[in-house]
Amino acid sequence: MKQINTASLKGRKPMSEFTSGHLLLANHEEAVRKYAIPGSIIKVLDEKWIAYLTSDDNYLEQLEGPDVIYQLSKEAPVLNFCNIGDHFWGYRIFNNGQEVAYLRISHELEEEIIIKIFEERYPDKDILELYSGIHEEISQEVLENGILEDEIEHLFDKSNVSAFKLFDISDEQIEKLKSILNATYYKEHKNLYLYVEEFKDIIGISEMSWIRQG
């Protein structure tokens, strides 16, 4: 397995990448073509993986994926993968018409929590008012009351790492995924911008970088 050269990136933040798409096993290309929507792209990554790219690949922040993906997953498991540079990365796995795994890792988790609390607590205030003194108060609350800690503990509740077996991922690879996709590893990580590269390396999708429709 290819090793990641973390030494050269230690303490650094990579350029803002925008990658999004669906990954399927190459032997399911026929199923992909059956459900492919106009304007979509099918890209061969390597002997194992193909990428199915549409203009609506980045839906990690939405409740559900596109209907066509649920339909496609009835014939072939689908891995939706996104890496939106400075902001977040993650995946959704679909199989037999259902979503069976979900993970979203935000690089702005604390700030997202603060904004959510502000909007719930002050529904009539403009978001700009958050940064006129209220921000520091809520930030202190988030840290001192264990709100951030609790959010981290639940980040991986739906990650369902075992679902990667749908993509011919070995037991050894599954165990490696479990060793990094957990709250303890997350909290101890020295450079979370490298997290996604570790994930991609384990399941063999390093080629899924700087790729999206268009």
mmCIF file of N, CA and C in Angstrom, residues 58-136:
data_model
loop_
_atom_site.group_PDB
_atom_site.id
_atom_site.type_symbol
_atom_site.label_atom_id
_atom_site.label_comp_id
_atom_site.label_asym_id
_atom_site.label_seq_id
_atom_site.Cartn_x
_atom_site.Cartn_y
_atom_site.Cartn_z
ATOM 1 N N ASN A 58 -22.177 16.725 -4.555
ATOM 2 C CA ASN A 58 -21.863 17.207 -3.212
ATOM 3 C C ASN A 58 -23.146 17.410 -2.404
ATOM 4 N N TYR A 59 -23.620 16.341 -1.764
ATOM 5 C CA TYR A 59 -24.848 16.453 -0.976
ATOM 6 C C TYR A 59 -24.667 15.881 0.440
ATOM 7 N N LEU A 60 -23.439 15.956 0.948
ATOM 8 C CA LEU A 60 -23.191 15.499 2.315
ATOM 9 C C LEU A 60 -23.987 16.307 3.336
ATOM 10 N N GLU A 61 -24.299 17.552 2.999
ATOM 11 C CA GLU A 61 -24.990 18.420 3.941
ATOM 12 C C GLU A 61 -26.507 18.401 3.753
ATOM 13 N N GLN A 62 -26.983 17.526 2.887
ATOM 14 C CA GLN A 62 -28.414 17.384 2.670
ATOM 15 C C GLN A 62 -28.913 16.106 3.330
ATOM 16 N N LEU A 63 -30.202 16.048 3.602
ATOM 17 C CA LEU A 63 -30.770 14.886 4.279
ATOM 18 C C LEU A 63 -30.719 13.636 3.418
ATOM 19 N N GLU A 64 -30.913 13.790 2.117
ATOM 20 C CA GLU A 64 -30.958 12.630 1.231
ATOM 21 C C GLU A 64 -30.159 12.895 -0.037
ATOM 22 N N GLY A 65 -29.798 11.803 -0.706
ATOM 23 C CA GLY A 65 -29.122 11.915 -1.982
ATOM 24 C C GLY A 65 -30.129 11.948 -3.124
ATOM 25 N N PRO A 66 -29.651 12.084 -4.354
ATOM 26 C CA PRO A 66 -30.528 12.090 -5.528
ATOM 27 C C PRO A 66 -31.246 10.746 -5.695
ATOM 28 N N ASP A 67 -32.472 10.786 -6.173
ATOM 29 C CA ASP A 67 -33.263 9.564 -6.365
ATOM 30 C C ASP A 67 -32.543 8.546 -7.247
ATOM 31 N N VAL A 68 -31.846 9.027 -8.273
ATOM 32 C CA VAL A 68 -31.195 8.119 -9.217
ATOM 33 C C VAL A 68 -30.115 7.282 -8.526
ATOM 34 N N ILE A 69 -29.493 7.822 -7.476
ATOM 35 C CA ILE A 69 -28.454 7.078 -6.771
ATOM 36 C C ILE A 69 -29.066 5.944 -5.958
ATOM 37 N N TYR A 70 -30.224 6.201 -5.353
ATOM 38 C CA TYR A 70 -30.920 5.132 -4.631
ATOM 39 C C TYR A 70 -31.315 4.020 -5.605
ATOM 40 N N GLN A 71 -31.750 4.406 -6.802
ATOM 41 C CA GLN A 71 -32.142 3.416 -7.810
ATOM 42 C C GLN A 71 -30.929 2.621 -8.281
ATOM 43 N N LEU A 72 -29.841 3.324 -8.570
ATOM 44 C CA LEU A 72 -28.610 2.661 -9.002
ATOM 45 C C LEU A 72 -28.113 1.679 -7.954
ATOM 46 N N SER A 73 -28.239 2.050 -6.687
ATOM 47 C CA SER A 73 -27.713 1.206 -5.607
ATOM 48 C C SER A 73 -28.463 -0.115 -5.458
ATOM 49 N N LYS A 74 -29.622 -0.226 -6.101
ATOM 50 C CA LYS A 74 -30.340 -1.500 -6.076
ATOM 51 C C LYS A 74 -29.634 -2.544 -6.942
ATOM 52 N N GLU A 75 -28.774 -2.068 -7.843
ATOM 53 C CA GLU A 75 -28.031 -2.980 -8.719
ATOM 54 C C GLU A 75 -26.540 -3.013 -8.405
ATOM 55 N N ALA A 76 -26.036 -1.944 -7.759
ATOM 56 C CA ALA A 76 -24.606 -1.886 -7.438
ATOM 57 C C ALA A 76 -24.393 -0.924 -6.276
ATOM 58 N N PRO A 77 -23.578 -1.303 -5.287
ATOM 59 C CA PRO A 77 -23.307 -0.387 -4.171
ATOM 60 C C PRO A 77 -22.607 0.876 -4.662
ATOM 61 N N VAL A 78 -22.958 2.005 -4.068
ATOM 62 C CA VAL A 78 -22.435 3.308 -4.488
ATOM 63 C C VAL A 78 -21.781 4.017 -3.304
ATOM 64 N N LEU A 79 -20.572 4.503 -3.516
ATOM 65 C CA LEU A 79 -19.860 5.294 -2.517
ATOM 66 C C LEU A 79 -19.804 6.742 -2.992
ATOM 67 N N ASN A 80 -20.551 7.608 -2.327
ATOM 68 C CA ASN A 80 -20.464 9.038 -2.618
ATOM 69 C C ASN A 80 -19.336 9.610 -1.762
ATOM 70 N N PHE A 81 -18.380 10.292 -2.414
ATOM 71 C CA PHE A 81 -17.227 10.820 -1.705
ATOM 72 C C PHE A 81 -17.043 12.297 -2.037
ATOM 73 N N CYS A 82 -16.810 13.097 -0.999
ATOM 74 C CA CYS A 82 -16.566 14.526 -1.188
ATOM 75 C C CYS A 82 -15.369 14.963 -0.359
ATOM 76 N N ASN A 83 -14.569 15.839 -0.936
ATOM 77 C CA ASN A 83 -13.498 16.493 -0.198
ATOM 78 C C ASN A 83 -13.510 17.956 -0.604
ATOM 79 N N ILE A 84 -14.157 18.770 0.224
ATOM 80 C CA ILE A 84 -14.308 20.173 -0.109
ATOM 81 C C ILE A 84 -13.271 20.973 0.681
ATOM 82 N N GLY A 85 -12.047 20.823 0.248
ATOM 83 C CA GLY A 85 -10.884 21.551 0.708
ATOM 84 C C GLY A 85 -10.840 21.964 2.158
ATOM 85 N N ASP A 86 -10.930 23.258 2.382
ATOM 86 C CA ASP A 86 -10.793 23.812 3.724
ATOM 87 C C ASP A 86 -11.993 23.523 4.618
ATOM 88 N N HIS A 87 -13.081 23.039 4.048
ATOM 89 C CA HIS A 87 -14.331 22.983 4.797
ATOM 90 C C HIS A 87 -14.650 21.600 5.390
ATOM 91 N N PHE A 88 -14.763 20.579 4.560
ATOM 92 C CA PHE A 88 -15.128 19.265 5.087
ATOM 93 C C PHE A 88 -14.830 18.170 4.067
ATOM 94 N N TRP A 89 -14.874 16.934 4.542
ATOM 95 C CA TRP A 89 -14.813 15.778 3.657
ATOM 96 C C TRP A 89 -15.676 14.679 4.270
ATOM 97 N N GLY A 90 -16.022 13.685 3.462
ATOM 98 C CA GLY A 90 -16.812 12.588 4.002
ATOM 99 C C GLY A 90 -17.371 11.688 2.925
ATOM 100 N N TYR A 91 -18.260 10.804 3.351
ATOM 101 C CA TYR A 91 -18.819 9.838 2.413
ATOM 102 C C TYR A 91 -20.237 9.446 2.798
ATOM 103 N N ARG A 92 -20.937 8.909 1.816
ATOM 104 C CA ARG A 92 -22.214 8.231 2.027
ATOM 105 C C ARG A 92 -22.149 6.945 1.215
ATOM 106 N N ILE A 93 -22.669 5.854 1.767
ATOM 107 C CA ILE A 93 -22.713 4.581 1.046
ATOM 108 C C ILE A 93 -24.165 4.177 0.870
ATOM 109 N N PHE A 94 -24.500 3.795 -0.358
ATOM 110 C CA PHE A 94 -25.857 3.372 -0.688
ATOM 111 C C PHE A 94 -25.830 1.927 -1.169
ATOM 112 N N ASN A 95 -26.824 1.148 -0.729
ATOM 113 C CA ASN A 95 -26.925 -0.245 -1.151
ATOM 114 C C ASN A 95 -28.377 -0.700 -1.056
ATOM 115 N N ASN A 96 -28.825 -1.428 -2.070
ATOM 116 C CA ASN A 96 -30.203 -1.939 -2.094
ATOM 117 C C ASN A 96 -31.243 -0.847 -1.877
ATOM 118 N N GLY A 97 -30.986 0.319 -2.464
ATOM 119 C CA GLY A 97 -31.958 1.401 -2.413
ATOM 120 C C GLY A 97 -31.989 2.176 -1.118
ATOM 121 N N GLN A 98 -30.985 1.966 -0.250
ATOM 122 C CA GLN A 98 -30.961 2.649 1.038
ATOM 123 C C GLN A 98 -29.575 3.211 1.327
ATOM 124 N N GLU A 99 -29.534 4.251 2.136
ATOM 125 C CA GLU A 99 -28.256 4.746 2.626
ATOM 126 C C GLU A 99 -27.857 3.898 3.825
ATOM 127 N N VAL A 100 -26.644 3.336 3.786
ATOM 128 C CA VAL A 100 -26.219 2.423 4.854
ATOM 129 C C VAL A 100 -25.026 2.948 5.646
ATOM 130 N N ALA A 101 -24.438 4.072 5.229
ATOM 131 C CA ALA A 101 -23.315 4.644 5.969
ATOM 132 C C ALA A 101 -23.195 6.123 5.641
ATOM 133 N N TYR A 102 -22.753 6.889 6.658
ATOM 134 C CA TYR A 102 -22.611 8.335 6.475
ATOM 135 C C TYR A 102 -21.511 8.854 7.400
ATOM 136 N N LEU A 103 -20.665 9.732 6.853
ATOM 137 C CA LEU A 103 -19.651 10.382 7.670
ATOM 138 C C LEU A 103 -19.333 11.742 7.072
ATOM 139 N N ARG A 104 -19.309 12.750 7.916
ATOM 140 C CA ARG A 104 -18.903 14.095 7.489
ATOM 141 C C ARG A 104 -17.942 14.631 8.537
ATOM 142 N N ILE A 105 -16.713 14.930 8.101
ATOM 143 C CA ILE A 105 -15.688 15.476 8.972
ATOM 144 C C ILE A 105 -15.460 16.933 8.598
ATOM 145 N N SER A 106 -15.830 17.835 9.495
ATOM 146 C CA SER A 106 -15.706 19.263 9.216
ATOM 147 C C SER A 106 -14.408 19.815 9.778
ATOM 148 N N HIS A 107 -13.769 20.701 9.008
ATOM 149 C CA HIS A 107 -12.600 21.421 9.503
ATOM 150 C C HIS A 107 -13.026 22.665 10.272
ATOM 151 N N GLU A 108 -14.318 22.898 10.331
ATOM 152 C CA GLU A 108 -14.854 24.090 10.991
ATOM 153 C C GLU A 108 -15.914 23.698 12.027
ATOM 154 N N LEU A 109 -15.700 22.566 12.658
ATOM 155 C CA LEU A 109 -16.718 21.989 13.539
ATOM 156 C C LEU A 109 -17.120 22.934 14.671
ATOM 157 N N GLU A 110 -16.145 23.485 15.349
ATOM 158 C CA GLU A 110 -16.468 24.375 16.472
ATOM 159 C C GLU A 110 -17.295 25.567 16.000
ATOM 160 N N GLU A 111 -16.893 26.159 14.881
ATOM 161 C CA GLU A 111 -17.616 27.321 14.361
ATOM 162 C C GLU A 111 -19.030 26.950 13.931
ATOM 163 N N GLU A 112 -19.199 25.767 13.353
ATOM 164 C CA GLU A 112 -20.534 25.316 12.953
ATOM 165 C C GLU A 112 -21.452 25.169 14.164
ATOM 166 N N ILE A 113 -20.899 24.664 15.261
ATOM 167 C CA ILE A 113 -21.679 24.507 16.494
ATOM 168 C C ILE A 113 -22.083 25.873 17.036
ATOM 169 N N ILE A 114 -21.136 26.803 17.024
ATOM 170 C CA ILE A 114 -21.414 28.154 17.521
ATOM 171 C C ILE A 114 -22.530 28.808 16.712
ATOM 172 N N ILE A 115 -22.461 28.693 15.399
ATOM 173 C CA ILE A 115 -23.486 29.291 14.532
ATOM 174 C C ILE A 115 -24.846 28.648 14.773
ATOM 175 N N LYS A 116 -24.851 27.329 14.939
ATOM 176 C CA LYS A 116 -26.112 26.629 15.190
ATOM 177 C C LYS A 116 -26.761 27.099 16.493
ATOM 178 N N ILE A 117 -25.960 27.225 17.549
ATOM 179 C CA ILE A 117 -26.479 27.693 18.836
ATOM 180 C C ILE A 117 -27.010 29.119 18.702
ATOM 181 N N PHE A 118 -26.252 29.971 18.018
ATOM 182 C CA PHE A 118 -26.668 31.362 17.819
ATOM 183 C C PHE A 118 -28.017 31.432 17.107
ATOM 184 N N GLU A 119 -28.171 30.655 16.038
ATOM 185 C CA GLU A 119 -29.410 30.699 15.263
ATOM 186 C C GLU A 119 -30.599 30.171 16.054
ATOM 187 N N GLU A 120 -30.356 29.163 16.897
ATOM 188 C CA GLU A 120 -31.432 28.620 17.716
ATOM 189 C C GLU A 120 -31.800 29.569 18.856
ATOM 190 N N ARG A 121 -30.797 30.230 19.404
ATOM 191 C CA ARG A 121 -31.006 31.084 20.572
ATOM 192 C C ARG A 121 -31.526 32.472 20.185
ATOM 193 N N TYR A 122 -31.090 32.951 19.018
ATOM 194 C CA TYR A 122 -31.481 34.295 18.583
ATOM 195 C C TYR A 122 -32.050 34.238 17.163
ATOM 196 N N PRO A 123 -33.208 33.627 16.987
ATOM 197 C CA PRO A 123 -33.777 33.445 15.640
ATOM 198 C C PRO A 123 -34.065 34.740 14.888
ATOM 199 N N ASP A 124 -34.204 35.838 15.610
ATOM 200 C CA ASP A 124 -34.536 37.105 14.960
ATOM 201 C C ASP A 124 -33.311 37.968 14.668
ATOM 202 N N LYS A 125 -32.143 37.522 15.088
ATOM 203 C CA LYS A 125 -30.922 38.299 14.860
ATOM 204 C C LYS A 125 -30.259 37.914 13.546
ATOM 205 N N ASP A 126 -29.616 38.873 12.905
ATOM 206 C CA ASP A 126 -28.832 38.630 11.700
ATOM 207 C C ASP A 126 -27.533 37.942 12.083
ATOM 208 N N ILE A 127 -27.037 37.055 11.231
ATOM 209 C CA ILE A 127 -25.823 36.291 11.529
ATOM 210 C C ILE A 127 -24.633 37.210 11.798
ATOM 211 N N LEU A 128 -24.625 38.397 11.212
ATOM 212 C CA LEU A 128 -23.515 39.329 11.429
ATOM 213 C C LEU A 128 -23.444 39.775 12.880
ATOM 214 N N GLU A 129 -24.571 39.730 13.580
ATOM 215 C CA GLU A 129 -24.590 40.135 14.979
ATOM 216 C C GLU A 129 -23.858 39.136 15.872
ATOM 217 N N LEU A 130 -23.641 37.938 15.357
ATOM 218 C CA LEU A 130 -22.892 36.938 16.119
ATOM 219 C C LEU A 130 -21.497 37.439 16.419
ATOM 220 N N TYR A 131 -20.929 38.196 15.489
ATOM 221 C CA TYR A 131 -19.539 38.624 15.608
ATOM 222 C C TYR A 131 -19.390 40.008 16.233
ATOM 223 N N SER A 132 -20.413 40.418 16.962
ATOM 224 C CA SER A 132 -20.347 41.709 17.636
ATOM 225 C C SER A 132 -20.253 41.537 19.154
ATOM 226 N N GLY A 133 -19.742 40.375 19.579
ATOM 227 C CA GLY A 133 -19.552 40.130 21.007
ATOM 228 C C GLY A 133 -20.162 38.839 21.499
ATOM 229 N N ILE A 134 -21.202 38.373 20.819
ATOM 230 C CA ILE A 134 -21.891 37.142 21.231
ATOM 231 C C ILE A 134 -21.024 35.919 20.961
ATOM 232 N N HIS A 135 -20.194 36.000 19.928
ATOM 233 C CA HIS A 135 -19.388 34.863 19.504
ATOM 234 C C HIS A 135 -18.499 34.344 20.626
ATOM 235 N N GLU A 136 -17.805 35.239 21.294
ATOM 236 C CA GLU A 136 -16.884 34.831 22.360
ATOM 237 C C GLU A 136 -17.627 34.125 23.491
#
